[in-house]
PDB file of C-alpha atoms and ligand atoms in Angstrom:
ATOM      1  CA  UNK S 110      -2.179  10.097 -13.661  1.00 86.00           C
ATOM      2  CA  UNK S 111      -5.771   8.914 -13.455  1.00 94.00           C
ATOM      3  CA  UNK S 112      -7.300   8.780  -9.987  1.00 96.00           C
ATOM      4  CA  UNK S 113      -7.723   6.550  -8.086  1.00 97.00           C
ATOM      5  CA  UNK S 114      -5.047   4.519  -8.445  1.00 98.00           C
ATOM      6  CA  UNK S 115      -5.491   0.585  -7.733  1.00 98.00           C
ATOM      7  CA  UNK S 116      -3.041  -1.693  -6.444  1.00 99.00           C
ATOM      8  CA  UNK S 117      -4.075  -5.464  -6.346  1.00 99.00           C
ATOM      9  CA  UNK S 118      -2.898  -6.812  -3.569  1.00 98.00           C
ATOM     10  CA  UNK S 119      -0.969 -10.117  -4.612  1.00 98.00           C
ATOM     11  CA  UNK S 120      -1.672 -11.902  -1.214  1.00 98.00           C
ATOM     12  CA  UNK S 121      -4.888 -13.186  -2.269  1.00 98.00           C
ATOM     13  CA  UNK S 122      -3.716 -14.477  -5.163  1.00 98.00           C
ATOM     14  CA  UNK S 123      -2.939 -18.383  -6.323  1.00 98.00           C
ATOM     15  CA  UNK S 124       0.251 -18.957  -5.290  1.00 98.00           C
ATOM     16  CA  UNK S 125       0.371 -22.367  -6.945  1.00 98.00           C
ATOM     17  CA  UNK S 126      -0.324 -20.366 -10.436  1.00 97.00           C
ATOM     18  CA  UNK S 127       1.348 -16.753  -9.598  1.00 98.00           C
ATOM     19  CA  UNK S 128       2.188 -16.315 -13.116  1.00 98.00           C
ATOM     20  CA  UNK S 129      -1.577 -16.475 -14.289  1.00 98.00           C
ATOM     21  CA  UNK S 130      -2.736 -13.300 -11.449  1.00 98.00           C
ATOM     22  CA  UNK S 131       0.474 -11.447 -12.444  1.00 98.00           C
ATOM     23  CA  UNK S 132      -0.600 -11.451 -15.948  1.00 98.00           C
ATOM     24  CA  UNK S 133      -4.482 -10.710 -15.120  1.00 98.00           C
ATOM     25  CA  UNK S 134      -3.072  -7.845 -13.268  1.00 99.00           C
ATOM     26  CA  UNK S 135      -0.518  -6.753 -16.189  1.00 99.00           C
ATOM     27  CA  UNK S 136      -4.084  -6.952 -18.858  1.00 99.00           C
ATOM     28  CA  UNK S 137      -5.941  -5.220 -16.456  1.00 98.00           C
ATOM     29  CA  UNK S 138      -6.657  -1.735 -15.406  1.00 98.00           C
ATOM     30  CA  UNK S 139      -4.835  -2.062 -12.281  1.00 98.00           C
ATOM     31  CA  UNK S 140      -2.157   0.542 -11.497  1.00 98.00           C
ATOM     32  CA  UNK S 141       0.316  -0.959  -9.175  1.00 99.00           C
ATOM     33  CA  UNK S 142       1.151  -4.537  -8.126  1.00 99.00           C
ATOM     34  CA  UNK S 143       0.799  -4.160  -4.060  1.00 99.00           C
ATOM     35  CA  UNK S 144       3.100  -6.759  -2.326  1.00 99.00           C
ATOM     36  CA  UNK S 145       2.976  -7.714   1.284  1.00 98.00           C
ATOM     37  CA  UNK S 146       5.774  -8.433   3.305  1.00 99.00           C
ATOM     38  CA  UNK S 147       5.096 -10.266   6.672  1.00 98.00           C
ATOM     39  CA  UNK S 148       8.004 -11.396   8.925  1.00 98.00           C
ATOM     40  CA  UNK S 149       5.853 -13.394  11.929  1.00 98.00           C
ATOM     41  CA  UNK S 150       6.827 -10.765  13.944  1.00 98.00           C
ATOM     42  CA  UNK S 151       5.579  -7.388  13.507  1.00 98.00           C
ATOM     43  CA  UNK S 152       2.538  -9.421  12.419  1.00 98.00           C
ATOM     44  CA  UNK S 153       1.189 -12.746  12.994  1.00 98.00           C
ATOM     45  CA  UNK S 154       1.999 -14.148   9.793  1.00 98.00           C
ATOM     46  CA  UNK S 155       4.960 -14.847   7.071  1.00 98.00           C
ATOM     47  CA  UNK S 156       4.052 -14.292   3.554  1.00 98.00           C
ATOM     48  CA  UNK S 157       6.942 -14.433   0.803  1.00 98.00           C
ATOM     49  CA  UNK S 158      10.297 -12.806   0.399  1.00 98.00           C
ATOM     50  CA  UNK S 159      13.224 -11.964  -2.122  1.00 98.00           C
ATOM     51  CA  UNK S 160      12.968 -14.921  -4.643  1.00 98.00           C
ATOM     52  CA  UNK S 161       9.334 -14.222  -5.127  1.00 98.00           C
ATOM     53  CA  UNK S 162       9.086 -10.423  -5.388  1.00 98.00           C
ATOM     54  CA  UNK S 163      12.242 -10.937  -8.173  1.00 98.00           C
ATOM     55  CA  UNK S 164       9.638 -13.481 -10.044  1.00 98.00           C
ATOM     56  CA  UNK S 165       6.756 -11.551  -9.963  1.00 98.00           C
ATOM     57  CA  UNK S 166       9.018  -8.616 -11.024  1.00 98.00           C
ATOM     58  CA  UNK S 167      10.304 -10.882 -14.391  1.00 98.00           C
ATOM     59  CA  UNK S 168       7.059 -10.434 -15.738  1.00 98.00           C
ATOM     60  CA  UNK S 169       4.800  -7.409 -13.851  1.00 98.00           C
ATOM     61  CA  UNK S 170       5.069  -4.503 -16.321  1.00 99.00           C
ATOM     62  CA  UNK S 171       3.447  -2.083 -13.728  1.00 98.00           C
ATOM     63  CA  UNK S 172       4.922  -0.419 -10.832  1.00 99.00           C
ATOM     64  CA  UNK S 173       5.665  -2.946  -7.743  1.00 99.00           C
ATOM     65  CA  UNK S 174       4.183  -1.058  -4.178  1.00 99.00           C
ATOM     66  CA  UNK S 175       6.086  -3.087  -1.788  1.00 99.00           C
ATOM     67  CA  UNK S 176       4.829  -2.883   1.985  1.00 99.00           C
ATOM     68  CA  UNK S 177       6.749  -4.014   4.749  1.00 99.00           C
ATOM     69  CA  UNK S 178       5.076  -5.805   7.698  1.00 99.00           C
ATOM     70  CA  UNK S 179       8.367  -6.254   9.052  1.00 99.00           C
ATOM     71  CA  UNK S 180      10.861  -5.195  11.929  1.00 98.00           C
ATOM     72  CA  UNK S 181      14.138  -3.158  11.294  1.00 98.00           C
ATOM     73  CA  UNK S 182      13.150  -2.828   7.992  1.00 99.00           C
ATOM     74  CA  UNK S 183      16.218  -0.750   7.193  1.00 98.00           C
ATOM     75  CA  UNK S 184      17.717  -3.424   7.187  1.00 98.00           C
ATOM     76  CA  UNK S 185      16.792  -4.581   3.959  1.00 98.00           C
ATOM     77  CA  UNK S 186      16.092  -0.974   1.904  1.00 99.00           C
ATOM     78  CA  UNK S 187      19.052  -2.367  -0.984  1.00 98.00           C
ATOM     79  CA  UNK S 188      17.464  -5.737  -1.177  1.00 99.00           C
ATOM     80  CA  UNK S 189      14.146  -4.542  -2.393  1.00 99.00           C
ATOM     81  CA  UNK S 190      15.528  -2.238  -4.770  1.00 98.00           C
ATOM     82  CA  UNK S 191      16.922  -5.125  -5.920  1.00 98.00           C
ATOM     83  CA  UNK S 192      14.290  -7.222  -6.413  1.00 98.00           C
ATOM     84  CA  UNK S 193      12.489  -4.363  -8.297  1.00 98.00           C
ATOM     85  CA  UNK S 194      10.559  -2.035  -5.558  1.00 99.00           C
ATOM     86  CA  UNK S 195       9.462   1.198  -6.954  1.00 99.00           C
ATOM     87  CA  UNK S 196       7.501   2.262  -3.404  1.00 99.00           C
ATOM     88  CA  UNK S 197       9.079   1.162  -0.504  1.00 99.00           C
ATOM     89  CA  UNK S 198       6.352   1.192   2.535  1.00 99.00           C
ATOM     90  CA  UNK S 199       7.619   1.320   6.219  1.00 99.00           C
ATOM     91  CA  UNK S 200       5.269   1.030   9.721  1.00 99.00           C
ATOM     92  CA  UNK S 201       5.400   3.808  11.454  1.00 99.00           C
ATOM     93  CA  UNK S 202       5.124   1.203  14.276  1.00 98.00           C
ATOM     94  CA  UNK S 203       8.068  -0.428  13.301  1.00 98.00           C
ATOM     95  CA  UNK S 204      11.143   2.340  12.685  1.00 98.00           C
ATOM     96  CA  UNK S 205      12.502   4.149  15.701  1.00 98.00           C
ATOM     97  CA  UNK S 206      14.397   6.901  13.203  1.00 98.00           C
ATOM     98  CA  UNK S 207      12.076   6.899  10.587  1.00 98.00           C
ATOM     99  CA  UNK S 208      13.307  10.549   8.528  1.00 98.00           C
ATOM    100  CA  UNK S 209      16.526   8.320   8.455  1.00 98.00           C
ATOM    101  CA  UNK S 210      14.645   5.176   7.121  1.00 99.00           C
ATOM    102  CA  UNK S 211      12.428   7.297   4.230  1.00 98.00           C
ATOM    103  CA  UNK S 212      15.535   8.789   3.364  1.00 98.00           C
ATOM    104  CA  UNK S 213      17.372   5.811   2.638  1.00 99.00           C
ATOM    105  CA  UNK S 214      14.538   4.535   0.962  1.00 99.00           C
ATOM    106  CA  UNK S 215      14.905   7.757  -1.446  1.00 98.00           C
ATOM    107  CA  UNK S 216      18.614   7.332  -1.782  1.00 98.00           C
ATOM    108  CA  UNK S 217      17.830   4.289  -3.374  1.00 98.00           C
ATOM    109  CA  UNK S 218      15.759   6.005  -5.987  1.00 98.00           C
ATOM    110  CA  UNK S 219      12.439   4.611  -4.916  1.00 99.00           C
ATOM    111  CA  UNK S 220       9.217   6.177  -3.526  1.00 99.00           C
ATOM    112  CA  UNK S 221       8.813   6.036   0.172  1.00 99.00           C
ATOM    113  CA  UNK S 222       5.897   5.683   2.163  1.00 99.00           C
ATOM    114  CA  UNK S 223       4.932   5.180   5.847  1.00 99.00           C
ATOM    115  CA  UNK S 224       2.331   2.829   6.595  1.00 99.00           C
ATOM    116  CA  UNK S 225       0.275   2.757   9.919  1.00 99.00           C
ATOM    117  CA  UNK S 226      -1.740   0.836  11.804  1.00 99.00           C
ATOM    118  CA  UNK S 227      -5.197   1.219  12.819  1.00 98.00           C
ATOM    119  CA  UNK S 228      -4.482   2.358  16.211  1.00 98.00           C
ATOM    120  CA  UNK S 229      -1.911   5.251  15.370  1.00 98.00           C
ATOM    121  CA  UNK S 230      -3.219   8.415  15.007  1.00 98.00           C
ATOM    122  CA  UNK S 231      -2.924  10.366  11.742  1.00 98.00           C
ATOM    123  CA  UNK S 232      -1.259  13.184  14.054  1.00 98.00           C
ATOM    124  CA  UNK S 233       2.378  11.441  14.708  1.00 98.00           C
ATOM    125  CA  UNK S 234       2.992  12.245  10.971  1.00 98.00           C
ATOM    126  CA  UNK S 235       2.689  15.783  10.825  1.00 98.00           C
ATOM    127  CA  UNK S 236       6.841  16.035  11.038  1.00 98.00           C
ATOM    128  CA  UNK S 237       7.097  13.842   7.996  1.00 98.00           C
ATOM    129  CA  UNK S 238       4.080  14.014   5.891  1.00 98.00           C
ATOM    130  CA  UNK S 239       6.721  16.596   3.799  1.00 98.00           C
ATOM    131  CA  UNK S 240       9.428  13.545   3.292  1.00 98.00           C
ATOM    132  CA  UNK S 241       7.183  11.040   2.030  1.00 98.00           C
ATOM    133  CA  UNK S 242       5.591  10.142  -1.228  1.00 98.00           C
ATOM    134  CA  UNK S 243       2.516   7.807  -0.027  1.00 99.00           C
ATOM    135  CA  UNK S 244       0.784   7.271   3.076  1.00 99.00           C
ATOM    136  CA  UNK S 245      -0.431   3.475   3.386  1.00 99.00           C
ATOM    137  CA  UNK S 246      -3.314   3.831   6.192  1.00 99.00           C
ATOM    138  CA  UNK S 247      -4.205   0.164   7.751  1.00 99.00           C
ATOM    139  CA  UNK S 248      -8.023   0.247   7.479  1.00 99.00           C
ATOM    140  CA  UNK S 249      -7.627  -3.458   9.503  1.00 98.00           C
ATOM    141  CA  UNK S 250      -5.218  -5.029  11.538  1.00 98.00           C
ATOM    142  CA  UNK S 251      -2.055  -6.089   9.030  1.00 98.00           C
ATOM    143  CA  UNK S 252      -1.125  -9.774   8.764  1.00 98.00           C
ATOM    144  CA  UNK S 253      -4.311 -11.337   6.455  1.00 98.00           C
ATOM    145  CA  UNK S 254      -6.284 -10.416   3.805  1.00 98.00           C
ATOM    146  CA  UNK S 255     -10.132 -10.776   3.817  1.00 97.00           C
ATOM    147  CA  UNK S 256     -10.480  -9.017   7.106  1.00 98.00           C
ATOM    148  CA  UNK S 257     -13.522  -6.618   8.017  1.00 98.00           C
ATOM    149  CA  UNK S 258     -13.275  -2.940   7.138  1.00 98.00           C
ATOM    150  CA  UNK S 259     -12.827  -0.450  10.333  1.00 98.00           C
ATOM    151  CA  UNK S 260     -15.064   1.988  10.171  1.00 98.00           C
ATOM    152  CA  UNK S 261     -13.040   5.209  12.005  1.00 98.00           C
ATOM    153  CA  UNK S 262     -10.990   4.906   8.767  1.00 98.00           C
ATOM    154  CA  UNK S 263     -13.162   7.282   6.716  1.00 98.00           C
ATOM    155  CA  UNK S 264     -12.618   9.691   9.602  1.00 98.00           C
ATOM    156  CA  UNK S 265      -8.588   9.351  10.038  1.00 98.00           C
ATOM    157  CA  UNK S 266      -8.691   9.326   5.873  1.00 98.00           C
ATOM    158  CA  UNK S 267     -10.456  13.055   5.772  1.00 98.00           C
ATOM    159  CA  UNK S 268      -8.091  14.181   8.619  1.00 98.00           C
ATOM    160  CA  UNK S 269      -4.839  12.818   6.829  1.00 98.00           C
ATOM    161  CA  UNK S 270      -6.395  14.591   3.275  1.00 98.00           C
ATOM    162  CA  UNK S 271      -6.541  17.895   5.549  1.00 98.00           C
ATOM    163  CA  UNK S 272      -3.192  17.722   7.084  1.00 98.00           C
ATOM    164  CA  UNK S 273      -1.280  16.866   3.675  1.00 98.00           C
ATOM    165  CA  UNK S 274      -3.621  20.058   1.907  1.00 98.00           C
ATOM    166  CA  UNK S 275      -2.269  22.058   5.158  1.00 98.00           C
ATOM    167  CA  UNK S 276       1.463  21.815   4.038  1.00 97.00           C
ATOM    168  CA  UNK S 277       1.493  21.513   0.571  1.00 97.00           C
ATOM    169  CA  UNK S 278       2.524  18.504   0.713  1.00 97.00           C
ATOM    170  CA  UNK S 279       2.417  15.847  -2.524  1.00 97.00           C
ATOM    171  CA  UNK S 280       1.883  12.414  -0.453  1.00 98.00           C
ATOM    172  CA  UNK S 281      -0.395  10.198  -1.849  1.00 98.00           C
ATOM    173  CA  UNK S 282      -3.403   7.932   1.242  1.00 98.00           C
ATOM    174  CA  UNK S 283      -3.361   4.994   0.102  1.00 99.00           C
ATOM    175  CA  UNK S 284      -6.383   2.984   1.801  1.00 99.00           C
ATOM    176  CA  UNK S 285      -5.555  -1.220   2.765  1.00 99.00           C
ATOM    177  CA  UNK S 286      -7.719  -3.692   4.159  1.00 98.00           C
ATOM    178  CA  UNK S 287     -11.502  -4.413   3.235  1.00 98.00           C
ATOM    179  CA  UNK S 288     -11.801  -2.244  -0.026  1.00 98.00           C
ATOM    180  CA  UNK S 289     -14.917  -3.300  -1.698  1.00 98.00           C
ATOM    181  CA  UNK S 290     -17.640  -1.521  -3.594  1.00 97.00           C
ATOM    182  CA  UNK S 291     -19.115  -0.341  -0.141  1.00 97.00           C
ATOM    183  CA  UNK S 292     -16.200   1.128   1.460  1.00 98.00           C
ATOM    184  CA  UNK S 293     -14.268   2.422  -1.751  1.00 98.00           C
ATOM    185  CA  UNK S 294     -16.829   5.196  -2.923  1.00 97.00           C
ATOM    186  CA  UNK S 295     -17.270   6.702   1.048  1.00 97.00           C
ATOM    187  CA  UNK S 296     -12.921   6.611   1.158  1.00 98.00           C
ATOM    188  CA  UNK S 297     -12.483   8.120  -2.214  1.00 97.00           C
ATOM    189  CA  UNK S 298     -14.959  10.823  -1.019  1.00 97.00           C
ATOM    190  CA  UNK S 299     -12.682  10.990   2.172  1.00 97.00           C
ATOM    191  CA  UNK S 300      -9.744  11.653   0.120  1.00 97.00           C
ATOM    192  CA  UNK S 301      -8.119   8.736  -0.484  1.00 98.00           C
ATOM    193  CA  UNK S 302      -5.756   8.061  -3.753  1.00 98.00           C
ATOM    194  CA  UNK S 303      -5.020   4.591  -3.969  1.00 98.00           C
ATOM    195  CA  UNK S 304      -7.240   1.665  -3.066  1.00 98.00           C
ATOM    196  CA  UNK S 305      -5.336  -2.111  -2.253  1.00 99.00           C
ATOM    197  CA  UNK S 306      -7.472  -4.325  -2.967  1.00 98.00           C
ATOM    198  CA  UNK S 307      -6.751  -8.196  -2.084  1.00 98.00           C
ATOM    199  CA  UNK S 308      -9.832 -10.642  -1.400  1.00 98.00           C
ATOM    200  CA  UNK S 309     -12.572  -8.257  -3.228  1.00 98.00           C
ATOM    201  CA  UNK S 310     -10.759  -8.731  -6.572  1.00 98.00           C
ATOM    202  CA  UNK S 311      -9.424 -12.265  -6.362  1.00 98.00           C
ATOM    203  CA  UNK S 312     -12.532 -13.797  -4.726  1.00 98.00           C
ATOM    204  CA  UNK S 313     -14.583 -12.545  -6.960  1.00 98.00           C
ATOM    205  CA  UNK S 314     -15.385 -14.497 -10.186  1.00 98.00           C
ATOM    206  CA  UNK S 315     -14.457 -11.650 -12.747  1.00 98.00           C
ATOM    207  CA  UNK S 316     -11.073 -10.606 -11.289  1.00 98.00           C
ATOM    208  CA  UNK S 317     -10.489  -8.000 -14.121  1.00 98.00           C
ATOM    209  CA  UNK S 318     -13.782  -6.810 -14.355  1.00 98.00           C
ATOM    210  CA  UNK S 319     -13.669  -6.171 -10.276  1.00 98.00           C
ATOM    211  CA  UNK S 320     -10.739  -3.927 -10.748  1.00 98.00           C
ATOM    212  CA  UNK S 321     -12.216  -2.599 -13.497  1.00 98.00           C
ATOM    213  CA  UNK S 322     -15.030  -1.588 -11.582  1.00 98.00           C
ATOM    214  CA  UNK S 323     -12.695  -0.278  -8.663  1.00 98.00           C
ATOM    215  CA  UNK S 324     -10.771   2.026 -11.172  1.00 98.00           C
ATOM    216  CA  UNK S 325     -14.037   3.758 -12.708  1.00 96.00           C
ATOM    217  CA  UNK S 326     -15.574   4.684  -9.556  1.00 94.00           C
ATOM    218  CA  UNK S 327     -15.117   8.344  -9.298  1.00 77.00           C
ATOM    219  CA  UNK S 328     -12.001   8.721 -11.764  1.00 69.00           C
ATOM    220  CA  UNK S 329     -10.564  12.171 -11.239  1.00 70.00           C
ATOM    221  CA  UNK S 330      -7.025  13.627 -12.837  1.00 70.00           C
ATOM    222  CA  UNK S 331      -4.160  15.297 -10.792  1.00 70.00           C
TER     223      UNK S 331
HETATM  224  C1  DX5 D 962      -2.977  -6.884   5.200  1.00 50.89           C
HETATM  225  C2  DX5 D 962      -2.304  -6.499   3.921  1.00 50.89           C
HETATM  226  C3  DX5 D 962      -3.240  -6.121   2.843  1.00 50.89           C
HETATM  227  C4  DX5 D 962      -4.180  -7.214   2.419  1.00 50.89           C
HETATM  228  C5  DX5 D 962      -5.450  -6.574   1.985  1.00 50.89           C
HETATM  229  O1  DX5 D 962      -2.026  -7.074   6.173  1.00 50.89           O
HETATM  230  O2  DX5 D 962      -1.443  -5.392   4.126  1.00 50.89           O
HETATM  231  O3  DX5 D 962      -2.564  -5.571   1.728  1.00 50.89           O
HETATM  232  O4  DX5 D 962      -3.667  -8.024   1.401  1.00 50.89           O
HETATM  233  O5  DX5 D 962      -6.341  -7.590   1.745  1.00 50.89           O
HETATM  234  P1  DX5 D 962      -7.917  -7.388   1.622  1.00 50.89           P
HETATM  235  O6  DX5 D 962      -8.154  -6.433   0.485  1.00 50.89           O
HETATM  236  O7  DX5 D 962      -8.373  -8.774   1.348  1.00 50.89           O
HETATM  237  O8  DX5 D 962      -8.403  -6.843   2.943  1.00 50.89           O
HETATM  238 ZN1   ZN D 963      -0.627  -4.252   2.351  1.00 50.89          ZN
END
């Protein structure tokens, strides 16, 4: 695989033409279709469910990264490998037995990763940074795309990179919220694998160039 990995985040795209982004994204040199999940209650905001993530799925012919803003998200582990999810995503925040939740999620035949907000300490995963396929660090506050960068990220990114080194582990940091061309190059260099990317690539007025220009940063093999 060629590093880093990008995963446009489908939030920011036109809704009203979904089917246009989706096959930007397919043309492009995106990696992964990243797909937010909001309930209005883990986070301040609903975004889209089943019947959408089964459309986009029709037609995406790269990898769907599904992350769940939601509560009790065990609840729904089947239905998203349904609708096509090949990484599953979980809050930290969110799962009281989470080794039970990742390994449902793996049952299933799907990645799993553990996402966390900016608040949570890279620490509270040392116990499962062995389980799990893909951290998804929360460099702002989940619920909305477009929202400023926190800084302490490129500090929490280098610690993660040192604890998943320290036991061998294989898990993937995947970096989401405010990746642009000022904060991708300083989190690559802090370790990170994957870069979401929702407002930077569909605000911008050469979507495929953007990602593009995300994906040939410092391109590295692993
Ligand atoms: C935020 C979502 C992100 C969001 C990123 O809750 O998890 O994936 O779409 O958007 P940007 O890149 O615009 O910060
Ligand atoms: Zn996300």
């Amino acid at each position: 695989m060629n590093f880093p990995l990008i995963a446009p985040s489908v939030l920011s795209a036109n809704f009203a033409n979904l089917g246009t982004d989706i096959q930007m994204i397919n043309n492009s040199e995106a990696d992964w279709f990243h797909i937010d999940v909001m309930d209005g209650v883990f986070v301040p905001n609903i975004s889209f469910g089943f019947p959408v993530i089964k459309a986009i799925q029709q037609i995406a012919t790269k990898p769907l990264d599904v992350h769940l803003m939601i509560v009790q998200p065990e609840r729904y582990i089947k239905d998203f490998k349904m609708v096509g999810a090949e990484i599953l995503s979980v809050h930290y925040e969110a799962c009281t037995h989470l080794h039970r939740t990742i390994y449902a999620i793996k049952e299933e035949g799907m990645k799993a990763g553990v996402a966390i907000n900016p608040h949570t300490p890279v620490h509270l995963l040392k116990d499962i940074i062995q389980d799990i396929d893909l951290v998804c660090m929360m460099s702002v506050n989940p619920g909305f795309g477009g929202q400023k960068f926190i800084e302490q990220t490129y500090r929490k990114c280098s610690d993660l990179k040192a604890m998943i080194e320290a036991h061998q582990s294989h898990c993937l940091i995947e970096i989401d919220g405010g990746v642009n061309e000022h904060t991708a190059p300083k989190l690559l260099e802090a370790g990170a694998d994957v870069l979401v990317a929702g407002n930077y690539v569909f605000a911008s007025s050469n979507p495929t160039q953007t990602i593009a220009s995300l994906k040939n940063l410092n391109a590295y093999t692993k």
